Short mmCIF file of C-alpha atoms and ligand atoms in Angstrom, two decimals:
data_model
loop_
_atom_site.label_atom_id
_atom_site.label_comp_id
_atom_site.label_asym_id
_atom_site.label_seq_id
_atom_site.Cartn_x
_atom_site.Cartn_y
_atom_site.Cartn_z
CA UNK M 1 18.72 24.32 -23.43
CA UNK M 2 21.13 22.08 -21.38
CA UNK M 3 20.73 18.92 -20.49
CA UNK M 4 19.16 17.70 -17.34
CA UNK M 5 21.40 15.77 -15.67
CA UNK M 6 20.65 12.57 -13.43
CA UNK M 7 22.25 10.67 -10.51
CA UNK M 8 20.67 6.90 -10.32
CA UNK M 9 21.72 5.50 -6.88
CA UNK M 10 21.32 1.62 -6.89
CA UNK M 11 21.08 -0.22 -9.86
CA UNK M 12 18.71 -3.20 -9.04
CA UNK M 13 15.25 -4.32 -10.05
CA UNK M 14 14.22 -0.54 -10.17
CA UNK M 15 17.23 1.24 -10.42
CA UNK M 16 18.54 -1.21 -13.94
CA UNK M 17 15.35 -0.25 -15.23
CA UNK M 18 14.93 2.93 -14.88
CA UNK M 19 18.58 3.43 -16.57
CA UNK M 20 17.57 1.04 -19.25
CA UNK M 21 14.04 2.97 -19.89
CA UNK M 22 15.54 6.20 -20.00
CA UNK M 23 18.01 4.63 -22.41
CA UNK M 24 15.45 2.92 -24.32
CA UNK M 25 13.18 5.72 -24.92
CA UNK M 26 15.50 8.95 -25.24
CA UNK M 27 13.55 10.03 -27.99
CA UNK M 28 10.23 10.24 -27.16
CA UNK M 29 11.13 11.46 -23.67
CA UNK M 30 12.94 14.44 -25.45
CA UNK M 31 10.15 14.83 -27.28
CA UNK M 32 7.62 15.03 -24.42
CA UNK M 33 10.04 17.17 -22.03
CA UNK M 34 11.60 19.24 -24.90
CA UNK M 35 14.86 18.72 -23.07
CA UNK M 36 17.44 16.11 -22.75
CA UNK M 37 17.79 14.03 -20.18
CA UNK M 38 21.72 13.09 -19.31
CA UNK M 39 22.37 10.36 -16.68
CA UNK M 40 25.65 11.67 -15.54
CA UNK M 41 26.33 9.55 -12.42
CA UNK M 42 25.17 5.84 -11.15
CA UNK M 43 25.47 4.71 -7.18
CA UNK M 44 26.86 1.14 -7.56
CA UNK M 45 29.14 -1.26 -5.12
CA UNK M 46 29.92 -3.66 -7.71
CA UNK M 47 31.01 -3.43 -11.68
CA UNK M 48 27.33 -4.04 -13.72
CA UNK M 49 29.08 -5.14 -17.18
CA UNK M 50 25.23 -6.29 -18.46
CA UNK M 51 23.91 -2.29 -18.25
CA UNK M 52 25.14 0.30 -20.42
CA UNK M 53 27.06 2.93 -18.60
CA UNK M 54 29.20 4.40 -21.18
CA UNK M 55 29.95 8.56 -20.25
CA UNK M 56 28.80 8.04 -16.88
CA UNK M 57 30.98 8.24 -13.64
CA UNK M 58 30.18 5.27 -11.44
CA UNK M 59 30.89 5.11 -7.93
CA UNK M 60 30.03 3.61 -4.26
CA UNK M 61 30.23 6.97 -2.36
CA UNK M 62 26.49 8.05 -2.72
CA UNK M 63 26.73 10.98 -0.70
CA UNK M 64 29.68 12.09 -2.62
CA UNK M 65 27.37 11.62 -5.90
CA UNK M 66 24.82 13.90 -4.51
CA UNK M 67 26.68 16.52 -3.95
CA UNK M 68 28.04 16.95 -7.23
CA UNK M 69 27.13 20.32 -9.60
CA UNK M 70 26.86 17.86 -12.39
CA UNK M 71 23.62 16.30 -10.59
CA UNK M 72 20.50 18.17 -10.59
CA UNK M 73 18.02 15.33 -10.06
CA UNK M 74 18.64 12.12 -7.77
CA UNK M 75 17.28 8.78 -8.11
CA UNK M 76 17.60 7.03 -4.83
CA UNK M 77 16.16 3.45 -5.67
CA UNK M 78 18.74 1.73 -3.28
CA UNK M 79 16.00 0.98 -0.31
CA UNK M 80 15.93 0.86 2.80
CA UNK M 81 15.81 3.47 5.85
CA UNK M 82 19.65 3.60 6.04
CA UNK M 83 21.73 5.04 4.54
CA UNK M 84 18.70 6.22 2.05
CA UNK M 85 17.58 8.53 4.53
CA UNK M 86 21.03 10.56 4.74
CA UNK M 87 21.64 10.22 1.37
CA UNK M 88 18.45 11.77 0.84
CA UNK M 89 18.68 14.72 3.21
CA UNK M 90 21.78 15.46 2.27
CA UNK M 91 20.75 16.31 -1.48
CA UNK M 92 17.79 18.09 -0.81
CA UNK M 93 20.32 20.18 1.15
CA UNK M 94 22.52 20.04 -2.06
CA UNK M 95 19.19 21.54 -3.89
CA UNK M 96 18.99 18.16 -6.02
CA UNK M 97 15.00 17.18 -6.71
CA UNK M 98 14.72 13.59 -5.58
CA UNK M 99 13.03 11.09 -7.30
CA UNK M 100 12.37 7.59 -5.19
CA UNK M 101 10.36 4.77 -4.93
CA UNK M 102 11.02 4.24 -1.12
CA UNK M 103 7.65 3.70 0.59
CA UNK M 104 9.58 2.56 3.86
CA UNK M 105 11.28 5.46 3.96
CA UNK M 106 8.56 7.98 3.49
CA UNK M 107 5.80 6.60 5.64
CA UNK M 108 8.61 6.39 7.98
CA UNK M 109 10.26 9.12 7.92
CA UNK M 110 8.31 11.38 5.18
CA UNK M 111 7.50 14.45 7.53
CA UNK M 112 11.05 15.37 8.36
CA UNK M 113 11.99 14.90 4.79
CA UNK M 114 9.22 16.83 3.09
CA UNK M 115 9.51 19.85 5.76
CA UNK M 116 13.14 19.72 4.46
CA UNK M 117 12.40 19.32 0.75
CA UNK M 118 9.86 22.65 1.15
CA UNK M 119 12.52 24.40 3.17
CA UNK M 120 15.05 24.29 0.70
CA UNK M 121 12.13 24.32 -2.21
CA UNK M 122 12.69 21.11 -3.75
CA UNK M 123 10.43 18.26 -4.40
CA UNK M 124 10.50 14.62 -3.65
CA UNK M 125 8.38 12.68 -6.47
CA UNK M 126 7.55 9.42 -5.43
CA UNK M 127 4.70 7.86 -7.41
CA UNK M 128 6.97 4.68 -7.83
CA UNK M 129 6.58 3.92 -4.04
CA UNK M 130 2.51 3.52 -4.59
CA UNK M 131 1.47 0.44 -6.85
CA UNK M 132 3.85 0.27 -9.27
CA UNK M 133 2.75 0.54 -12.12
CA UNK M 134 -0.71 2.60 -11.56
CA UNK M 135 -0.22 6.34 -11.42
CA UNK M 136 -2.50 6.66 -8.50
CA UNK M 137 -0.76 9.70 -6.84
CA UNK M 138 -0.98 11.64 -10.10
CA UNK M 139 -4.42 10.74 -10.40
CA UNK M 140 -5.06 12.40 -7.03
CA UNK M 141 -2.88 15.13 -7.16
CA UNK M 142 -4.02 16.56 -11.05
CA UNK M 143 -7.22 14.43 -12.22
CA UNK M 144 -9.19 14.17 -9.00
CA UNK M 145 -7.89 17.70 -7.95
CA UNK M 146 -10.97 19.39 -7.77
CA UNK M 147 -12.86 16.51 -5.25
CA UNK M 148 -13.65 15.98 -1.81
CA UNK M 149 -12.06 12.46 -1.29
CA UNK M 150 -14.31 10.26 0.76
CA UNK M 151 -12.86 7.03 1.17
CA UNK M 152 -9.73 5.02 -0.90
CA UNK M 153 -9.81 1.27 -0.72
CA UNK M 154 -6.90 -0.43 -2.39
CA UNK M 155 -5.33 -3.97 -3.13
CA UNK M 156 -2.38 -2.78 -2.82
CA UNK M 157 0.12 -5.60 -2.15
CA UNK M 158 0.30 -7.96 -4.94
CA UNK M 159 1.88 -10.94 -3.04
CA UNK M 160 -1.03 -10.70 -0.41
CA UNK M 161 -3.25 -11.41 -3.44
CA UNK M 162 -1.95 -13.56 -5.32
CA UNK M 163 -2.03 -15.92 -2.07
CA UNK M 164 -5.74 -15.14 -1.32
CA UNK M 165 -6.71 -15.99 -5.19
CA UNK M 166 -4.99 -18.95 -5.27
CA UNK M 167 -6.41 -20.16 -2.07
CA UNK M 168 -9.98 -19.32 -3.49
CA UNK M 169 -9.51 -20.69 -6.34
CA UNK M 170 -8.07 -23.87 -5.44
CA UNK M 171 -8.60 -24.32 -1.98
CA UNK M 172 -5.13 -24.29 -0.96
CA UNK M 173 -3.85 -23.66 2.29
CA UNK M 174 -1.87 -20.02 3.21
CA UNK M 175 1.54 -21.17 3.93
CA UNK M 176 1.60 -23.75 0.55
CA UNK M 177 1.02 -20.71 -1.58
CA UNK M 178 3.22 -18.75 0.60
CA UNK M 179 5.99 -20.98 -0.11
CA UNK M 180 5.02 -20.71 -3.94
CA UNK M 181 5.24 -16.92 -3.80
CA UNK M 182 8.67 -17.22 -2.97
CA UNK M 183 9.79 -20.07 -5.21
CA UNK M 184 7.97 -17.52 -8.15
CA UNK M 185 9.62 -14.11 -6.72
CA UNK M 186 6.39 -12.78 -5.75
CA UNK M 187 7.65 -12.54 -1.58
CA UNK M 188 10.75 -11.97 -0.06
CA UNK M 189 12.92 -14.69 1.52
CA UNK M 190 11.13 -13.17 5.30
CA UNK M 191 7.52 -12.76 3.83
CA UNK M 192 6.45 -10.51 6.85
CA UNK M 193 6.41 -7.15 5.26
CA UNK M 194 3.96 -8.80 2.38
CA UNK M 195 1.57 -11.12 4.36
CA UNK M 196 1.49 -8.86 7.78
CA UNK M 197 0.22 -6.09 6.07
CA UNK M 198 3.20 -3.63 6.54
CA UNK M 199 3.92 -2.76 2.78
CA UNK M 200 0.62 -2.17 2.63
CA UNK M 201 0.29 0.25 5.71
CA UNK M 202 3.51 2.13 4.29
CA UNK M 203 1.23 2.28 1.17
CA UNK M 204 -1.73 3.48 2.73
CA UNK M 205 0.08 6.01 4.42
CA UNK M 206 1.39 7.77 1.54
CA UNK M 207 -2.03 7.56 -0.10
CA UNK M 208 -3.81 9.21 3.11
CA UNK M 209 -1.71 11.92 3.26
CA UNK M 210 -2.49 12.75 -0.44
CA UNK M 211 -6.04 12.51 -0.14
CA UNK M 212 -6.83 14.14 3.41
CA UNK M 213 -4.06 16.19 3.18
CA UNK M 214 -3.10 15.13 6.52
CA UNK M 215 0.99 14.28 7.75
CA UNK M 216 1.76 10.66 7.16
CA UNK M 217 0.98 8.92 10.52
CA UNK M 218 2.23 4.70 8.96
CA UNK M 219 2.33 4.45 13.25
CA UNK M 220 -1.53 5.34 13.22
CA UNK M 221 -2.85 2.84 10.73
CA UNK M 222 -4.45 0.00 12.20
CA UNK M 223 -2.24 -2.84 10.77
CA UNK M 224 -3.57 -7.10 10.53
CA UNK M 225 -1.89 -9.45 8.06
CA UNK M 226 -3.66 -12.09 6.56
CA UNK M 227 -1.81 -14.91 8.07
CA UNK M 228 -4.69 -16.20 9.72
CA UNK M 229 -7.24 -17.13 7.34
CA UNK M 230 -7.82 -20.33 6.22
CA UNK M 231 -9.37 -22.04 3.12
CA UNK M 232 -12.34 -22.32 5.01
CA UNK M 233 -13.11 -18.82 5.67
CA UNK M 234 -12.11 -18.04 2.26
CA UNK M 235 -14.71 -20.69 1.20
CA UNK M 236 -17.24 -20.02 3.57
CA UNK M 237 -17.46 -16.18 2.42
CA UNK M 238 -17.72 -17.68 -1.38
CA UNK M 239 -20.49 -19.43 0.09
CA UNK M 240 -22.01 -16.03 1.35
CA UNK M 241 -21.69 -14.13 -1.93
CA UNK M 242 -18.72 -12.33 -0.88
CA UNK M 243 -14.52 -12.66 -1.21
CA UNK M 244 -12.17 -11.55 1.41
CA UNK M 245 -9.38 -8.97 -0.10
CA UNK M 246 -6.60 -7.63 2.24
CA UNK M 247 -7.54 -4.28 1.62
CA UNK M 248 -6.04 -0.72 2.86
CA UNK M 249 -8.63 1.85 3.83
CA UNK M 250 -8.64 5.30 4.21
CA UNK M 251 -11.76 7.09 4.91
CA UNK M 252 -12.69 10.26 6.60
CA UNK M 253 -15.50 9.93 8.78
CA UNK M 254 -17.63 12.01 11.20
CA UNK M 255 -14.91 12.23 14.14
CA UNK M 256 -11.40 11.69 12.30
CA UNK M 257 -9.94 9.43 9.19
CA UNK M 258 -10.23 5.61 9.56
CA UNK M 259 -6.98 4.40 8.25
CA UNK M 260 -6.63 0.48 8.39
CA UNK M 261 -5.09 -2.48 6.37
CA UNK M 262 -7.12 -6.07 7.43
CA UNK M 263 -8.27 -8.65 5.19
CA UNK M 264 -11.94 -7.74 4.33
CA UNK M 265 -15.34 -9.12 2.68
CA UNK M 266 -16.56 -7.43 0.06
CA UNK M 267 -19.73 -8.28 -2.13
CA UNK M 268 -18.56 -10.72 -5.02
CA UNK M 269 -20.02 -7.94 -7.90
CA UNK M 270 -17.70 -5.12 -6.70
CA UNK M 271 -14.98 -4.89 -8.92
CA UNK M 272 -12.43 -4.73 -6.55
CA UNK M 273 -13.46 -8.68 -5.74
CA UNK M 274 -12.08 -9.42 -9.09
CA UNK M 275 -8.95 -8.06 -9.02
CA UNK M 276 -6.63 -11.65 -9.17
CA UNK M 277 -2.99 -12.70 -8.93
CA UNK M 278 -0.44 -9.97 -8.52
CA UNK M 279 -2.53 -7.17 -9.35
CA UNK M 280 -3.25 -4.17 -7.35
CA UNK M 281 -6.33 -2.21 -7.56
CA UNK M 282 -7.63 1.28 -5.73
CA UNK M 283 -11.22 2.16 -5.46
CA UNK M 284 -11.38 6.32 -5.01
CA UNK M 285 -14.93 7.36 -4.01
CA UNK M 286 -14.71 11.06 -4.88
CA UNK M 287 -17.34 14.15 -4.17
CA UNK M 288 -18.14 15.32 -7.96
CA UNK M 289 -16.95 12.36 -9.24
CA UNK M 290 -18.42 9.34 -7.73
CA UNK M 291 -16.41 6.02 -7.48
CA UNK M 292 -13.83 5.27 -9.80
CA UNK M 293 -11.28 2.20 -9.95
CA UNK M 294 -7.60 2.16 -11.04
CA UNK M 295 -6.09 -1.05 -11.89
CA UNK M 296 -2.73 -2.71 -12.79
CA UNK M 297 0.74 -3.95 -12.27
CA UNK M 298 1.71 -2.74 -8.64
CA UNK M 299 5.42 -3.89 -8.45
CA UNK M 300 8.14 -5.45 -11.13
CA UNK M 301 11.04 -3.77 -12.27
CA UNK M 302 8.96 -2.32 -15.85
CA UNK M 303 6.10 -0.73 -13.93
CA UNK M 304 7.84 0.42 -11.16
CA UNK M 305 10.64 2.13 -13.67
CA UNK M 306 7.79 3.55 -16.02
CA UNK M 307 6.61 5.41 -12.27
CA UNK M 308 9.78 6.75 -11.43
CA UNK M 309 11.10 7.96 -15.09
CA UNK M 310 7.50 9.45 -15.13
CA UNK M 311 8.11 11.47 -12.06
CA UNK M 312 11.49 12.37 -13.44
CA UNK M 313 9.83 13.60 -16.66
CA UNK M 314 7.48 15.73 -14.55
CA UNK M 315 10.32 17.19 -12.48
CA UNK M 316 12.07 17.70 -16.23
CA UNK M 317 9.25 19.56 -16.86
CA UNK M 318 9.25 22.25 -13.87
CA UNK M 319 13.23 22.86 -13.97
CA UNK M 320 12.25 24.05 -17.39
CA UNK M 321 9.84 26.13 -16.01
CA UNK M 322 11.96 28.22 -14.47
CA UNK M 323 14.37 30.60 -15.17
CA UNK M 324 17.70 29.40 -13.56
CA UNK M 325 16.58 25.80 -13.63
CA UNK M 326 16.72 25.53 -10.14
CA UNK M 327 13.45 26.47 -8.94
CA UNK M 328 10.47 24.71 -8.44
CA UNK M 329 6.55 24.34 -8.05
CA UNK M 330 5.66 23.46 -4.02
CA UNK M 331 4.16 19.81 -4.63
CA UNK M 332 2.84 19.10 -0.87
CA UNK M 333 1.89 22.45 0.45
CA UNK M 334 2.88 20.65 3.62
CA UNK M 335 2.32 23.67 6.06
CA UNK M 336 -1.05 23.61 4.67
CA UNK M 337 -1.69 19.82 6.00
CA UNK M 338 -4.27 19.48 8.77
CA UNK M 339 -3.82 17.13 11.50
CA UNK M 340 -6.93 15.64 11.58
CA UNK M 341 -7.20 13.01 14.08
CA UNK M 342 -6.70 9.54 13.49
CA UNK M 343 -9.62 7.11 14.50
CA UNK M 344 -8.57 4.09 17.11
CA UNK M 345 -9.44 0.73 15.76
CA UNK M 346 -12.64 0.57 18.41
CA UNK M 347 -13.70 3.97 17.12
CA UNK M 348 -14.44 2.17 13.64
CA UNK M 349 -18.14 0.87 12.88
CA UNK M 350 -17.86 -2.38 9.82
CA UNK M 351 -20.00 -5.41 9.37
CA UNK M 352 -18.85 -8.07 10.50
CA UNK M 353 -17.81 -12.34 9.53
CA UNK M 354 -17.59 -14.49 13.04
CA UNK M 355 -16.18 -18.04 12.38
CA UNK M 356 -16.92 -19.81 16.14
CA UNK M 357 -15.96 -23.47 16.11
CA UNK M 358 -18.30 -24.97 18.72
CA UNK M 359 -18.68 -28.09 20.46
CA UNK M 360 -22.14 -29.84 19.29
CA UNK M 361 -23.74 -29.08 22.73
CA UNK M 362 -27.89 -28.13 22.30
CA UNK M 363 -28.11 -24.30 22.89
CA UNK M 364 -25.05 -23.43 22.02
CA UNK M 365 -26.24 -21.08 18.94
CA UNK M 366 -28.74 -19.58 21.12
CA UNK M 367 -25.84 -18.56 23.65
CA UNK M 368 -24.02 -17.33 20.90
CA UNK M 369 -27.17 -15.14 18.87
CA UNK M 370 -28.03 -14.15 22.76
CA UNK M 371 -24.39 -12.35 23.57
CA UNK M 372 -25.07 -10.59 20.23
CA UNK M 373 -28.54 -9.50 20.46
CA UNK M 374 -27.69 -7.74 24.01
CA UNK M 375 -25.00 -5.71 22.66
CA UNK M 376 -27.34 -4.57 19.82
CA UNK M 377 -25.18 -6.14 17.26
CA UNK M 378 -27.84 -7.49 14.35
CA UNK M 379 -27.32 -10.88 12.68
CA UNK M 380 -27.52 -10.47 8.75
CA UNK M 381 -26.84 -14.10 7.92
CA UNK M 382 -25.97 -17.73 9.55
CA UNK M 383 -24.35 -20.36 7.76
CA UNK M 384 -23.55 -23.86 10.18
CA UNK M 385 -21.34 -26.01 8.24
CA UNK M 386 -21.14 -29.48 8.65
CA UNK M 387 -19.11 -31.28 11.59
CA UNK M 388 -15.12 -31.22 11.20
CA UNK M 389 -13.03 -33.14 13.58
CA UNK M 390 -15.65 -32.98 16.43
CA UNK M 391 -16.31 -29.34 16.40
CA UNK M 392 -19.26 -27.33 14.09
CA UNK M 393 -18.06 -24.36 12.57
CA UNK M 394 -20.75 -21.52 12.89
CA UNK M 395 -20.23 -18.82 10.67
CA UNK M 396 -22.09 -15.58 11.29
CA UNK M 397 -22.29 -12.07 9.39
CA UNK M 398 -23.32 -9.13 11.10
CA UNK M 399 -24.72 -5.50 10.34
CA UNK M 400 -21.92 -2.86 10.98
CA UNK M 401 -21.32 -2.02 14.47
CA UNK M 402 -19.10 -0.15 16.31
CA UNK M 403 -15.34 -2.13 17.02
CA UNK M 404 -15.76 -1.80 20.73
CA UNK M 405 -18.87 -3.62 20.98
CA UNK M 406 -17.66 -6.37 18.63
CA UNK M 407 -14.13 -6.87 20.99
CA UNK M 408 -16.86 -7.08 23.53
CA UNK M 409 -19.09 -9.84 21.87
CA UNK M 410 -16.01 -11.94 20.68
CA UNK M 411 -14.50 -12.00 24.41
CA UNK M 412 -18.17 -13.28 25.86
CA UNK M 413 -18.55 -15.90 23.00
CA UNK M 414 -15.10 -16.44 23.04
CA UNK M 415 -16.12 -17.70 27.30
CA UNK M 416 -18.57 -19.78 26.43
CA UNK M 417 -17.69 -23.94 27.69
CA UNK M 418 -18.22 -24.76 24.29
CA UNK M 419 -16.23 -22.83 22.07
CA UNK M 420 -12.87 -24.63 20.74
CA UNK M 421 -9.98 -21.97 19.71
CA UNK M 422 -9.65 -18.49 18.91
CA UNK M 423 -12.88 -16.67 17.25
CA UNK M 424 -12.27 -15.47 13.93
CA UNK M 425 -13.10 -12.35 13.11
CA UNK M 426 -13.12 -10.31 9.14
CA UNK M 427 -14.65 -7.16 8.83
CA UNK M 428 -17.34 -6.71 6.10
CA UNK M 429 -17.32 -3.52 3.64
CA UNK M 430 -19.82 -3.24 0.72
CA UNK M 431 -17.86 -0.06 -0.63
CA UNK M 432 -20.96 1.38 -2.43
CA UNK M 433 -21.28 4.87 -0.53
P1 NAP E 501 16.95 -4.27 -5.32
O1 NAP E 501 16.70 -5.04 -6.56
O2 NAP E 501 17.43 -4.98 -4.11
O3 NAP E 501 17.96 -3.11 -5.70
C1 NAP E 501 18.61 -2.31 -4.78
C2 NAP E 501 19.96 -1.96 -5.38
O4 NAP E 501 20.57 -0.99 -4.57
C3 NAP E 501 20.89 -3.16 -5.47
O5 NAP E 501 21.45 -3.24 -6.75
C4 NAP E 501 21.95 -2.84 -4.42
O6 NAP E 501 23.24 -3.23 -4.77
C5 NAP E 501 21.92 -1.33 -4.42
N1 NAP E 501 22.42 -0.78 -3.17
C6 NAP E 501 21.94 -0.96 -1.92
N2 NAP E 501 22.67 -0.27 -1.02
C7 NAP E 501 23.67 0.34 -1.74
C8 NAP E 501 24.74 1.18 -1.40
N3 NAP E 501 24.95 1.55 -0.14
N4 NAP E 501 25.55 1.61 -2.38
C9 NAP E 501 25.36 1.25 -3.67
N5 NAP E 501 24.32 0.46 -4.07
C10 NAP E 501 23.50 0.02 -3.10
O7 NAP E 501 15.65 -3.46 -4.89
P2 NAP E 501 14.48 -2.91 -5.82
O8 NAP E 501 13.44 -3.95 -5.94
O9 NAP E 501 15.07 -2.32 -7.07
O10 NAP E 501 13.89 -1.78 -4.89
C11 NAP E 501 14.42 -0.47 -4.85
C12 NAP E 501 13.40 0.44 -4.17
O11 NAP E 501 12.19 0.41 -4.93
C13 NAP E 501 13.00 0.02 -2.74
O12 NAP E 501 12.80 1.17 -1.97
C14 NAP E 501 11.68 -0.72 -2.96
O13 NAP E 501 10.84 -0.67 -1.83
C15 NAP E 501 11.09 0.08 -4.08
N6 NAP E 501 10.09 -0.63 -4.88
C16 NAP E 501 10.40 -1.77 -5.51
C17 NAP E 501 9.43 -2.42 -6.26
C18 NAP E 501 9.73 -3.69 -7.00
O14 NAP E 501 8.83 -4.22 -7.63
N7 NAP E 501 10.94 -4.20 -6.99
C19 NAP E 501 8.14 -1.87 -6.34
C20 NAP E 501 7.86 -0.68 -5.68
C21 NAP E 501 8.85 -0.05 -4.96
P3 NAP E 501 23.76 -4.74 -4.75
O15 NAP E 501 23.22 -5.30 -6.02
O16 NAP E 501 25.22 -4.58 -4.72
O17 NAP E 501 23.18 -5.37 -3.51
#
């Protein structure tokens, strides 16, 4: 049988490895695909002396590279919504499978490119853009196949927790390990895709549409950064017998899917509370199956690599299928995707933690306890903390209630003479049903 032969477009953290994997392994990937795999074609703009790119044409006109009859998978691991997106398009038109890693792109943009990639029956494989290193999509796609999934929780930025384990763990405040996280490598230069929560929403997206089976709506998911916490809170919720994770959550519930990323308590037992440093985590509760957690590396040039040359192995593995080595197996059945509606943030019932910092004025918990108990919102625990700088911090957990009535609670308490700054508010999930 001939050859399968590759295009890798960008040859950084992702792209380098995945030539140097494919390199690396040869053998036992020709043993597991039964087929050799020939990278015929890299997209660089600048000489790479330190890879090994002996035999294969090199060049800085990607779309010229994806047109070529020598190419009959591309590996677009450049980034980016521009020029990746054209690049892209103009393959699948070219009948090239596409292999990518580019979560941006997809949650973005990942309608109009998989109505495309169905059109012209191709597949875009794209397990690299979801935690790394964890083979999460597969997981849904083949192993949970035959469940009804209820609800995905997931750690899945690893800069957003390595800051929130080092400020638990050593009471630091956010922007000190912020600044760490970039001295190590862990965030980029502008930190806002990382801390604001918007790698994670692309993330989230990608995962919803898997598991609902609905389009990816990354405009729809309810999107808060963890910029705002403080060592207290992070404290505080220690105190309470629970750690706050920045967590994305999809879940379907009575009147749509909840799909939100916000930092969240969660009981200190659950195993997703443990997950530390730069490690990503997704909780699946599943019909038949019950709960089950997937853990590991969710970024890094190795993990992400051992994703992508995966889905290239898998893609390997249906060209062979088929008679002319063109066709394919439909991966999305995208015309079969439901547009289920997505729930607005007020529309979404969780526990809640209040922080209030409060002048020391008699009555002022009882004002505060009042507001709640006429909205019908029940208090599950009180902690007040001792005096800092002239103000008491009261820190109150609630039974879950319905968003609305909490915005509603928070701008009444947030009114009262003796509250100092802005009420802080973390939602509360014990993830056991
Ligand atoms: P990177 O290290 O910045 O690599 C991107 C490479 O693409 C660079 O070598 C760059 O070339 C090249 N490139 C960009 N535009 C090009 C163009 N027009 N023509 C030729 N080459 C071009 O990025 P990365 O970390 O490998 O990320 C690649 C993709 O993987 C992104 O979509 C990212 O979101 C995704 N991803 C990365 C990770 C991770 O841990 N790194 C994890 C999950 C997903 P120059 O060197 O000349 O600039």
């Amino acid at each position: 049988m001939k050859p399968v032969r590759l295009a890798i477009l960008g040859l950084g953290t992702v792209g380098g490895g995945v030539l140097q994997l494919l390199q690396e392994n040869a053998t036992e990937i020709k043993r597991r695909t039964g087929r050799e795999i020939q990278i015929t074609h890299v997209g660089t703009r600048r000489p790479r002396p330190d890879l090994n790119l002996e035999g294969i044409q090199q060049s800085d006109n990607l779309l010229e590279i994806v047109r070529q009859p020598d190419v009959d998978i591309v590996v677009e691991l450049i980034g980016g919504l521009h020029p990746a997106k054209d690049i892209i398009i103009e393959a699948i038109k070219h009948g090239k499978q596409v292999v990518t890693a580019n979560k941006a792109l997809l949650a973005e943009h990942g309608n109009e490119l998989f109505t495309l990639a169905d059109q012209h029956v191709v597949q875009i494989a794209y397990e690299a853009a979801v935690a790394g290193g964890i083979p999460i999509i597969k997981v849904m796609r083949e192993g949970l196949a035959a469940n009804r999934i209820n609800w995905l929780a997931g750690i899945i930025n690893g800069t957003g927790n390595f800051i929130l384990t080092e400020m638990r763990e050593k009471g630091r405040p956010f922007e000190d390990v912020l600044k760490e996280a970039q001295e190590l490598g862990y965030a980029e230069a502008d930190p806002t895709f990382d801390v604001e929560g918007i790698d994670a929403a692309h993330k989230l997206t990608l995962l919803a549409s898997i598991a609902f089976g609905i389009p990816l709506q990354f405009d729809k998911v309810y999107t808060e950064g963890i910029s705002k916490i403080t060592a207290q809170d992070v404290q505080y919720a220690e105190e309470l017998g629970f750690r706050i994770k920045h967590l994305g959550i999809a879940r379907r519930a009575e009147k749509g899917i909840e799909l939100r990323v916000h930092p969240t308590l969660i009981p200190k037992e659950q195993p997703l509370a443990n997950v530390n440093g730069v490690q990503n985590a997704i909780a699946v509760n599943a019909s038949a199956v019950g709960q089950t957690m997937y853990y590991g590396p969710g970024a890094g040039g190795g993990p992400t690599a051992s994703a992508a040359v995966a889905d290239i192995i898998d893609l390997v593995r249906d060209i062979s299928y088929t008679e002319d080595g063109s066709g394919t197996i439909p991966q999305l059945a995208f015309e079969s995707l439901k547009d289920i509606p997505i729930l607005p943030r007020q529309e979404i019932t969780s526990g809640y933690y209040l922080r209030i910092n409060v002048e020391d004025l008699t009555g002022v918990l009882a004002d505060v306890t009042t507001i709640l108990s006429h909205l019908g919102i029940s208090i599950d625990a009180i902690l007040q903390q001792p005096r800092l700088k002239n103000r008491i911090p009261i820190v109150i957990m609630t039974d879950p209630i319905v968003e609305s009535k909490m915005d509603e609670a928070i701008a009444k308490i947030q009114a009262l003479p003796a509250t100092h700054g802005e009420v802080i508010r973390i939602r509360l999930e014990s993830l056991e049903h």
